Each structure stands twice: as C-alpha cells, then as structure tokens.
PDB file of C-alpha atoms (C1' of nucleotides) in Angstrom:
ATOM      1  CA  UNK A 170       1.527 -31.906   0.550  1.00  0.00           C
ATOM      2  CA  UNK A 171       0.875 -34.214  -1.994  1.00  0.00           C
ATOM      3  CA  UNK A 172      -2.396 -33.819  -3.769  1.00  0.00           C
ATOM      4  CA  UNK A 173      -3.089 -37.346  -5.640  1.00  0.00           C
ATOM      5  CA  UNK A 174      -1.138 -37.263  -8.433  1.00  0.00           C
ATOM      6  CA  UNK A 175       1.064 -34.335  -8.527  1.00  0.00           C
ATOM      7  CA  UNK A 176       2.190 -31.282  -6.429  1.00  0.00           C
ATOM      8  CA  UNK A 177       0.452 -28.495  -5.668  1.00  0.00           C
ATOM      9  CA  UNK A 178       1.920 -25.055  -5.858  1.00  0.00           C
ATOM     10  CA  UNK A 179       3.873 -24.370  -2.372  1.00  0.00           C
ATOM     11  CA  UNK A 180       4.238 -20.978  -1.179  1.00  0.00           C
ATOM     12  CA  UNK A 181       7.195 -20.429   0.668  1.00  0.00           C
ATOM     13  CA  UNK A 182       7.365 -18.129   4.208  1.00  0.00           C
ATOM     14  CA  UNK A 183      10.562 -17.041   5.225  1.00  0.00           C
ATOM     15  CA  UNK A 184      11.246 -14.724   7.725  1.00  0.00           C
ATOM     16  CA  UNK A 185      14.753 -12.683   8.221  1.00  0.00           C
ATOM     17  CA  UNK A 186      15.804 -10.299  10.477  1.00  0.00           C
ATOM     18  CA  UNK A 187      18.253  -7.334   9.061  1.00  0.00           C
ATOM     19  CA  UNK A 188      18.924  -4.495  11.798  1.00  0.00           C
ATOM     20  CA  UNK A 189      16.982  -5.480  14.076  1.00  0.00           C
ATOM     21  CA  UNK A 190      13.660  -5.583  11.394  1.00  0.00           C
ATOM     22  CA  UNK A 191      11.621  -8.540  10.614  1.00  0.00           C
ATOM     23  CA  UNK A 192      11.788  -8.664   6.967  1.00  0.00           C
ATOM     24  CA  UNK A 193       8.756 -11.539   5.967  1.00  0.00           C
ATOM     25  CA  UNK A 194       7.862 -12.852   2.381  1.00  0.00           C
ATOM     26  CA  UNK A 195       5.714 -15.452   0.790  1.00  0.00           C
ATOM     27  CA  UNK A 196       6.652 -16.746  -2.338  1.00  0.00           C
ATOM     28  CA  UNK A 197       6.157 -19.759  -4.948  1.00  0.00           C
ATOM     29  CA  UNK A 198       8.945 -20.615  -7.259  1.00  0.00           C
ATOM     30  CA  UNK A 199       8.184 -17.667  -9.402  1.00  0.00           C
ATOM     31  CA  UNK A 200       6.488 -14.413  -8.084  1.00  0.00           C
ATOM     32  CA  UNK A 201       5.750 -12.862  -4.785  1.00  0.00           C
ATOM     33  CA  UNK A 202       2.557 -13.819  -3.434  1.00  0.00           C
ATOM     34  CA  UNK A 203       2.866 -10.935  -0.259  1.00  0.00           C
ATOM     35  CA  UNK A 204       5.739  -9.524   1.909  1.00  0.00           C
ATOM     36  CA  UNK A 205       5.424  -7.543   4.903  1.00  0.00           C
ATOM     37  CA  UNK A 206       7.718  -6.374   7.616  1.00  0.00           C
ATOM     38  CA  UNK A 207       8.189  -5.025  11.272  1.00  0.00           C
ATOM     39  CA  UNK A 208       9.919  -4.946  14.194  1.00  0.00           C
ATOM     40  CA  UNK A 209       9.336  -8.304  16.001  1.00  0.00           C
ATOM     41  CA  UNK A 210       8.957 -11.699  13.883  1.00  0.00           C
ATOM     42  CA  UNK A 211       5.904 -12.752  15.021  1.00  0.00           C
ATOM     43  CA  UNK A 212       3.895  -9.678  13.884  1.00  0.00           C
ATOM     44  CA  UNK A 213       6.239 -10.065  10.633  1.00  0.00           C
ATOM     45  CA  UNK A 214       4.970 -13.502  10.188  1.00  0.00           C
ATOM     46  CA  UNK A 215       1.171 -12.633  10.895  1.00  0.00           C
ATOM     47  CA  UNK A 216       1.075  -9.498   8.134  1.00  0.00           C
ATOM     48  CA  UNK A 217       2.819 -12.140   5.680  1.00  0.00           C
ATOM     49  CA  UNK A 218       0.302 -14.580   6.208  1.00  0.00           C
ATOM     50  CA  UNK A 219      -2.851 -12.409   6.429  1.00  0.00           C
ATOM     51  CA  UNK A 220      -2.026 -11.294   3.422  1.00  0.00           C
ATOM     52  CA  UNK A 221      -1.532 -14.385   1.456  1.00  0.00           C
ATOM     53  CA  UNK A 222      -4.526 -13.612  -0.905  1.00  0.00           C
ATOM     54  CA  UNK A 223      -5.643 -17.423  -1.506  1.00  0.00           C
ATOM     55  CA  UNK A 224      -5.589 -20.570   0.383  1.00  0.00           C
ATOM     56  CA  UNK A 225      -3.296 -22.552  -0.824  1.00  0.00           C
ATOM     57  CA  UNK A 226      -0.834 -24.999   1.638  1.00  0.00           C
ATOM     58  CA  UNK A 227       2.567 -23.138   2.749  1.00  0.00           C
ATOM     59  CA  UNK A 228       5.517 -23.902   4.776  1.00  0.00           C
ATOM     60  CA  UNK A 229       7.691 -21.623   7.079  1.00  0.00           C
ATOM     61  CA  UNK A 230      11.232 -22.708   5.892  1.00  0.00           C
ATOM     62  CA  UNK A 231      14.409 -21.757   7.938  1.00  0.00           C
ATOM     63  CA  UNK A 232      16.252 -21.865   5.206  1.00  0.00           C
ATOM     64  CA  UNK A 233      15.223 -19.898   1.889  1.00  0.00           C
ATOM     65  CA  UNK A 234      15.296 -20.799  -1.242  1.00  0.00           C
ATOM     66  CA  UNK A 235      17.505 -18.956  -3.649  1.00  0.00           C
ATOM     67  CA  UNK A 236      14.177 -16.763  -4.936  1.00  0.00           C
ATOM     68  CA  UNK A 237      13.067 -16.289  -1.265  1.00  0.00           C
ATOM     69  CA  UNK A 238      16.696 -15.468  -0.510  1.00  0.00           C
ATOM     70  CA  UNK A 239      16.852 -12.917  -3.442  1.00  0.00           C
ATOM     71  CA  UNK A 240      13.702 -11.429  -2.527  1.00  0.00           C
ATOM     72  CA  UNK A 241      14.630 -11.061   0.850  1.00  0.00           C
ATOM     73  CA  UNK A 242      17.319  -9.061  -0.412  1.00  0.00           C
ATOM     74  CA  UNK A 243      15.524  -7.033  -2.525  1.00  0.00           C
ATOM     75  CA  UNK A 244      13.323  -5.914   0.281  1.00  0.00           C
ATOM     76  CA  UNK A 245      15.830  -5.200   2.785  1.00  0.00           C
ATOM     77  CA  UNK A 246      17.732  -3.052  -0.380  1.00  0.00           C
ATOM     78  CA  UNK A 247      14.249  -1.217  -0.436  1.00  0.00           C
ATOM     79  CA  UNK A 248      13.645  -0.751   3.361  1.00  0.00           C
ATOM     80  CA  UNK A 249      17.450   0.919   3.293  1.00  0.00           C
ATOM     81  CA  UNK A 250      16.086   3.663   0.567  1.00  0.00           C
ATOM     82  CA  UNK A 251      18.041   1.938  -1.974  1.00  0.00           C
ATOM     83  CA  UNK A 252      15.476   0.661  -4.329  1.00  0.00           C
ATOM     84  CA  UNK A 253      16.446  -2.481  -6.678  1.00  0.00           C
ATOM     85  CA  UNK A 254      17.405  -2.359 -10.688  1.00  0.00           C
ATOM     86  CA  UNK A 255      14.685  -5.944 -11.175  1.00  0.00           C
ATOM     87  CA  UNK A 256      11.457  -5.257 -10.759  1.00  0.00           C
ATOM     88  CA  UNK A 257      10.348  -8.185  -8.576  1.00  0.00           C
ATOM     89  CA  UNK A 258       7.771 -10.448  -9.910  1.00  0.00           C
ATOM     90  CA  UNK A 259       4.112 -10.169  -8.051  1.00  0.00           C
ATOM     91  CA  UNK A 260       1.464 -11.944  -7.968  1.00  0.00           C
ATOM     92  CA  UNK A 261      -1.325  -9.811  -8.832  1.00  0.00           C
ATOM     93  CA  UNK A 262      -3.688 -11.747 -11.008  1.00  0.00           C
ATOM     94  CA  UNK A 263      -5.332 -13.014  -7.652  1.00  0.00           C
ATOM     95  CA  UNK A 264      -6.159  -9.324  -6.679  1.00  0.00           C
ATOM     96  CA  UNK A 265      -9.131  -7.151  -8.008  1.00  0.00           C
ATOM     97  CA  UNK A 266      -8.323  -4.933 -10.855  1.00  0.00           C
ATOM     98  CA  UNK A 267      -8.510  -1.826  -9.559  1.00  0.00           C
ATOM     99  CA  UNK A 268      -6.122  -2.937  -6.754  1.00  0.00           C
ATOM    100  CA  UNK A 269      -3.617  -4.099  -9.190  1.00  0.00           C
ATOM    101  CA  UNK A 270      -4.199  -0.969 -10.971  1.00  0.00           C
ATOM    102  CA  UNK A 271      -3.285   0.943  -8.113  1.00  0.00           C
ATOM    103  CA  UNK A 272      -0.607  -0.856  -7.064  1.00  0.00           C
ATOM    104  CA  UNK A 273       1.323  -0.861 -10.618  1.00  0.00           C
ATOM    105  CA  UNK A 274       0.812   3.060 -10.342  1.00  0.00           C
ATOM    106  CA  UNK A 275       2.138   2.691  -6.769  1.00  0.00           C
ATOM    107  CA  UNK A 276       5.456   1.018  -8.509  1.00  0.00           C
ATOM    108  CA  UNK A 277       6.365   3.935 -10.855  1.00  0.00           C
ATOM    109  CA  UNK A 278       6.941   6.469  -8.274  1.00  0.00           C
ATOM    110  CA  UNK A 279      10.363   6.715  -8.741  1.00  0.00           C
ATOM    111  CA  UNK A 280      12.952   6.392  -5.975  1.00  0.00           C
ATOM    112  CA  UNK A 281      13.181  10.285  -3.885  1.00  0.00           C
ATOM    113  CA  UNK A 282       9.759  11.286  -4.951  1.00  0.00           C
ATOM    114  CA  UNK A 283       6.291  11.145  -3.780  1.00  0.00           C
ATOM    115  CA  UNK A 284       2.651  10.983  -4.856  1.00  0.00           C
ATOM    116  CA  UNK A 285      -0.786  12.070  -3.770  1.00  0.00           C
ATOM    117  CA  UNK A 286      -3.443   9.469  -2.674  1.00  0.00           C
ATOM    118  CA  UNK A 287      -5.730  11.765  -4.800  1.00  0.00           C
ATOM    119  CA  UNK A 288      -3.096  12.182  -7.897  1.00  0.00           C
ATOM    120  CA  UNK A 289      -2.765   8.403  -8.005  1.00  0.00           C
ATOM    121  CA  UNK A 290      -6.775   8.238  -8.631  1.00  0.00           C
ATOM    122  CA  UNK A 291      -6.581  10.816 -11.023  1.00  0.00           C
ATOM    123  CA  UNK A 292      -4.592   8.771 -13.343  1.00  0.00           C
ATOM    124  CA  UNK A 293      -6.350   5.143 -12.917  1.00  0.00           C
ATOM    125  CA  UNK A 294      -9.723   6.321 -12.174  1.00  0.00           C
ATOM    126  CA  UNK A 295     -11.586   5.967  -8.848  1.00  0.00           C
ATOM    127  CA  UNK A 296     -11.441   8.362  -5.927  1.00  0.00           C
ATOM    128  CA  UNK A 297      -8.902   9.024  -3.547  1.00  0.00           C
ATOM    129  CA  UNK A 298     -10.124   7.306  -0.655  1.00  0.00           C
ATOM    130  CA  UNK A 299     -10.403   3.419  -2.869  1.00  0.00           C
ATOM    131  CA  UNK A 300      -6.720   4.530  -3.257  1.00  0.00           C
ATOM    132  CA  UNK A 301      -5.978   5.093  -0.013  1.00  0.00           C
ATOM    133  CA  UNK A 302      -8.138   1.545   0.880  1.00  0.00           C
ATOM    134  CA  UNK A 303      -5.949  -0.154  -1.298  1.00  0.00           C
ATOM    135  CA  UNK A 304      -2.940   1.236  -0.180  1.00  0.00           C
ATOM    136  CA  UNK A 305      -3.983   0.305   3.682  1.00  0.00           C
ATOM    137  CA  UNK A 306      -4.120  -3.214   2.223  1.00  0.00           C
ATOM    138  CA  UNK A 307      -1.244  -3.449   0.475  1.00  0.00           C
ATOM    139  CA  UNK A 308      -0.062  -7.104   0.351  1.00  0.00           C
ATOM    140  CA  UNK A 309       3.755  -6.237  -1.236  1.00  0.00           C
ATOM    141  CA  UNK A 310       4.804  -3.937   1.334  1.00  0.00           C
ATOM    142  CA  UNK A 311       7.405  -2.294   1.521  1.00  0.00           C
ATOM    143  CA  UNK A 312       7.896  -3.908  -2.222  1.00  0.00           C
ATOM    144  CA  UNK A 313       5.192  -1.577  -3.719  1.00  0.00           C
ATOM    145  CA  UNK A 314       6.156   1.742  -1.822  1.00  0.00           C
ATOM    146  CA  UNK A 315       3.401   2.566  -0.435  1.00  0.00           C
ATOM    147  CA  UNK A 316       5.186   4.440   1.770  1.00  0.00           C
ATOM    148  CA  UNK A 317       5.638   7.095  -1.339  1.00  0.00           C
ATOM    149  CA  UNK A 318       1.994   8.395  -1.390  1.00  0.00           C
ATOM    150  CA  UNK A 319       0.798  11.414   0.954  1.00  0.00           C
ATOM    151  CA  UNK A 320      -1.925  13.349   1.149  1.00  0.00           C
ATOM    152  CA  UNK A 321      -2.346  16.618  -1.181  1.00  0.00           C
ATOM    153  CA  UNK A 322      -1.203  18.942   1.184  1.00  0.00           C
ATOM    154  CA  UNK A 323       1.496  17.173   1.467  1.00  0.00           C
ATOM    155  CA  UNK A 324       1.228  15.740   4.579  1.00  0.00           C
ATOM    156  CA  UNK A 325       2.335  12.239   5.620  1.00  0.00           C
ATOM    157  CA  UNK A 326      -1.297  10.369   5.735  1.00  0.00           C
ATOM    158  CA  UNK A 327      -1.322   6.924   6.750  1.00  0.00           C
ATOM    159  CA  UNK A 328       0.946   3.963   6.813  1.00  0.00           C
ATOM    160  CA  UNK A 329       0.582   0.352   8.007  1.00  0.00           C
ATOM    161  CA  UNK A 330       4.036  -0.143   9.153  1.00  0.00           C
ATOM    162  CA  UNK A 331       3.147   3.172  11.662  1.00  0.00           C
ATOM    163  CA  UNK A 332       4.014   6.756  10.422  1.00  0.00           C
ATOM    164  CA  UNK A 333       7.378   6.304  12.344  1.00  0.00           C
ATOM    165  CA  UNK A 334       8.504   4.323   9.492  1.00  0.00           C
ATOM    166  CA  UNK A 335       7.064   5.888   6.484  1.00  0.00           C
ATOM    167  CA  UNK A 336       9.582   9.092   7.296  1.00  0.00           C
ATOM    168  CA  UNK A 337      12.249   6.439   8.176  1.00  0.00           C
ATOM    169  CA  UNK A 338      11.783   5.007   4.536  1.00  0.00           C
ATOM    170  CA  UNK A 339      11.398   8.918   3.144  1.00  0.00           C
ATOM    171  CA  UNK A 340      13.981   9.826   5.000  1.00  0.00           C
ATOM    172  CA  UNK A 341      16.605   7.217   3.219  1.00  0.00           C
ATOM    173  CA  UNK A 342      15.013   7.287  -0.212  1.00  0.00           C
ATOM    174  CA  UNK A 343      15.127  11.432  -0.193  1.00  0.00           C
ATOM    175  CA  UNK A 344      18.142  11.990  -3.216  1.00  0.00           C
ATOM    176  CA  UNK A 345      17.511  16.152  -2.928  1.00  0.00           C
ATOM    177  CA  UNK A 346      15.320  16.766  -6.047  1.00  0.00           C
ATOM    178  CA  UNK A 347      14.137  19.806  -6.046  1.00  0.00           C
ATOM    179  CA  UNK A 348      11.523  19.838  -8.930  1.00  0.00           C
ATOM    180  CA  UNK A 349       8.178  17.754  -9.458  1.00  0.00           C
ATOM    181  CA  UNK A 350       7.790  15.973 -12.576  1.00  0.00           C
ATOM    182  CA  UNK A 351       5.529  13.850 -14.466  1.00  0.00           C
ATOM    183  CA  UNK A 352       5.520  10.050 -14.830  1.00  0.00           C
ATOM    184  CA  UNK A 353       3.328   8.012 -17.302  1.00  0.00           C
ATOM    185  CA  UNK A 354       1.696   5.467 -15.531  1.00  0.00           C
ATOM    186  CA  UNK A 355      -1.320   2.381 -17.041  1.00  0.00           C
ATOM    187  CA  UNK A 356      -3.280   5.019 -19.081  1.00  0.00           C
ATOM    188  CA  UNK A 357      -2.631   8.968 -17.795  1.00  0.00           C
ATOM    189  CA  UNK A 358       0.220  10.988 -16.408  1.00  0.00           C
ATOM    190  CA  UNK A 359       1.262  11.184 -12.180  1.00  0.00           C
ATOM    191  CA  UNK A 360       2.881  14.070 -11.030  1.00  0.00           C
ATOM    192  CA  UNK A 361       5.114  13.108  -8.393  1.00  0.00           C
ATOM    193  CA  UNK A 362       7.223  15.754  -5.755  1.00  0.00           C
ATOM    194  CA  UNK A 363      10.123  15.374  -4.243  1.00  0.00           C
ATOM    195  CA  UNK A 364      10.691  13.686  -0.828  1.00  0.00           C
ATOM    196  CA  UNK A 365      11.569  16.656   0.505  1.00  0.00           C
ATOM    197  CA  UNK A 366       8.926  18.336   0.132  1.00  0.00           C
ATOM    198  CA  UNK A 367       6.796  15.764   3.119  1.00  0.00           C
ATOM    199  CA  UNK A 368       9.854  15.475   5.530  1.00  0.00           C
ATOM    200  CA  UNK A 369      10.027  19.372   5.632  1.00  0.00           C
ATOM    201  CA  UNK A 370       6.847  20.156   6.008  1.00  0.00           C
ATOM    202  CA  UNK A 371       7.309  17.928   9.236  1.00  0.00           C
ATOM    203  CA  UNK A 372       9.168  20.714  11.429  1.00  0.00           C
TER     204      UNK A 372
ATOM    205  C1'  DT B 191      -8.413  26.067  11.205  1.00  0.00           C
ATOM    206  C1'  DG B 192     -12.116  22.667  11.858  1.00  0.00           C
ATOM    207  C1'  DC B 193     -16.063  20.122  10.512  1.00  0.00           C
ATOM    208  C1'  DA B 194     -19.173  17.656   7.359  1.00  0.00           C
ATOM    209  C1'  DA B 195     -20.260  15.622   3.334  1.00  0.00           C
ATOM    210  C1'  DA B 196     -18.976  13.297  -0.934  1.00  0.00           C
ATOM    211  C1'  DC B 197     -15.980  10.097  -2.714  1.00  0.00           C
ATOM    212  C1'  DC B 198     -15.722   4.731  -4.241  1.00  0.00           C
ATOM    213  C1'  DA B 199     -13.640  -0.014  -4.153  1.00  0.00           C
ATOM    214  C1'  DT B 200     -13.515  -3.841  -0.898  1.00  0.00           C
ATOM    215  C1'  DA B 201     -14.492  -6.971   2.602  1.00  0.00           C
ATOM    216  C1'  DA B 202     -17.526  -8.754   5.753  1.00  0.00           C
ATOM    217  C1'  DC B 203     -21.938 -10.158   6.885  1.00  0.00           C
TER     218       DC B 203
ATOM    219  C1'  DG C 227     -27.600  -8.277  -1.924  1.00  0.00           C
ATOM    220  C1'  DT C 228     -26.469  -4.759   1.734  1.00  0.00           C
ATOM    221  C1'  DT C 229     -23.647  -2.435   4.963  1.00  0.00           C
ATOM    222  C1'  DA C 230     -19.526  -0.774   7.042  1.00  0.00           C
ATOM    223  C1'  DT C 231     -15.028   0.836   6.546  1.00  0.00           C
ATOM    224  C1'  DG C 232     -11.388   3.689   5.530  1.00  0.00           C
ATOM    225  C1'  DG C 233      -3.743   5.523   4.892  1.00  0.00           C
ATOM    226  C1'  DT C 234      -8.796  11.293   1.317  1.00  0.00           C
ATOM    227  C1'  DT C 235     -10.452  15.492  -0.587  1.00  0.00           C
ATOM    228  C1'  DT C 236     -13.112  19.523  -0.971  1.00  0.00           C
ATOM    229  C1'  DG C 237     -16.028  23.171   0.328  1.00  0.00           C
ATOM    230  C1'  DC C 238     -17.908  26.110   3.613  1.00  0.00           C
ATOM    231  C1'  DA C 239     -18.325  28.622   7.997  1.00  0.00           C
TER     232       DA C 239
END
DNA sequence: TGCAAACCATAAC
DNA sequence: GTTATGGTTTGCA
C-alpha cells in the first residue's frame, strides 16, 4: 500500500446491490475509473475489474466512501431511467482518443432518445463498426449510455449487459417524444430519435 | 429478405 | 509489426 515515501493513488471497488442488481464501481478520490453492473455480484465485480484500464493497487471496501457512495447513486438513478443533473467525473485520459471521443458523444444523447452506431461515427469520424467496438467495451457502463445507440434501422443491436436490459433501460428512460432532433456533439451535429421509435419496432 | 464485402479502431499475439 | 475481432452498414441478387 505504501510505496516508499508516499501513497499511491487507491482505486476504490465497491459493490451494491439495488433491486436485486449488482451495481459495481471503481473509483479514486476524484473520477470514475470504470463501473459495470448485473445481476449477481460476482459477475458485477469481474466487469468492474476487467475494466479497470491500468494496473494500479485497489481494495474492495464494504463500506464506500462518500464519492463511491454518490456514484453508486448516480448509477442506480441511471439504471432506473432517471438520468442525474452532475455529470460524473471519468477517467478517460487513460483511454485511446477515439474511444474517449466516442464515449463523450455517447454522453450527449439526451435522456428518451437514441442514436445510431453509424450516426455517432458520422459526427467523430471513423466507421460504424470502431463505434460499435468501443461501445462493446465500454468501461462506464451504464454511466455512458451505451444502452442509447441502435442500429440504423432502428433495431436494438448489441448490448453487454444482454439485450434484455438495453429495452429494460429504454423502456424507463422513454419520456414520449415524438420528434428527432439534433444535438451538437465534439466537432459535428448527432441526430438522435426518440426511444420510442426502438421499443416499437420490437412488436 | 439474406448474404457478402467494406468499414476501421483496438487488443492480442 | 501483423492478425483477428467485432454491439455495423451498404449494396446487390
């Protein structure tokens, strides 16, 4: 724990469980470093740690601290379609560029709407499918909603979390818009549709 | 519809 | 370096 002199960074891991759902994140005193979640701890616990993106030394602590406590909440508010008024802090600068690229797109999909894989590319550059790779490896899920980007047509695509949960998420975050719109995002324009529009196309 | 090829950033080797 | 791998898209039959 101790390295010499001083100490070294610790990321926290903490663990809850809210409805019956294994809410994980890993945290230092000042940003998210990943967050994960599903239905038994264990798995919760794995995701979180896999996706810790550097090796540094961590602890599993029972009880959280007040950030890991408030970021708990945060994520729980999220998973219940609720969104949060903060923008949580992340810890990008250990990703690639385009990830974080992606990923800060990801974040202004606003609450009740969605995104295509290949929209998202059109406004940061690349091609749909490195969006769709970096969604797969999302390390702030369900804190970057991932969950909010389908395919073109429409349809649901892929999740992590298994496509039972994506519509879960959908399905509490839908606030009956009716119209696309536009959103500025980095350097271009995203035009995002309503919920709605995925979880009918579903029957 | 369904299939095949192009797409392109990452991770793994 | 090189290769394999996708949460996709598009075009064509």
């Amino acid at each position: 724990m101790k390295n010499g002199t001083k100490w070294k960074l610790m990321i926290e891991v903490h663990v809850l469980n809210l409805d019956g759902i294994w809410f994980g994140v890993a945290c230092d005193q000042l940003q998210i470093v990943a967050s994960s979640f599903s239905p038994t701890q264990q798995k919760t616990l794995s995701n979180v740690l896999a996706s810790i993106p550097y090796q540094k030394p961590f602890q599993v602590f029972v009880k959280p601290s007040d950030f890991a406590q408030t970021a708990s909440v945060c994520i729980k508010k999220i998973y219940d379609g609720q969104g949060v008024d903060e923008p949580l802090p992340l810890a990008y600068a250990s990703l690639p560029a385009y990830t974080q690229k992606v990923l800060k797109a990801t974040l202004q999909i606003p609450l009740g709407y969605v995104a295509s894989y290949g929209a998202i590319a059109k406004a940061v550059g690349g091609s749909p499918r490195a969006v769709g790779n970096v969604m797969a490896s999302n390390p702030f899920a369900p804190i970057v909603p991932c969950h909010r980007v389908v395919k073109t047509d429409l349809k649901l695509g892929g999740y992590g979390g298994g496509l039972r949960v994506k519509v879960e998420l959908l399905n509490r975050e839908k606030r009956g818009f009716s119209h696309s719109k536009q959103v500025q995002v980095d350097d271009g324009s995203l035009t995002v549709f309503p919920a709605e529009y995925v979880l009918n196309s579903l029957v």
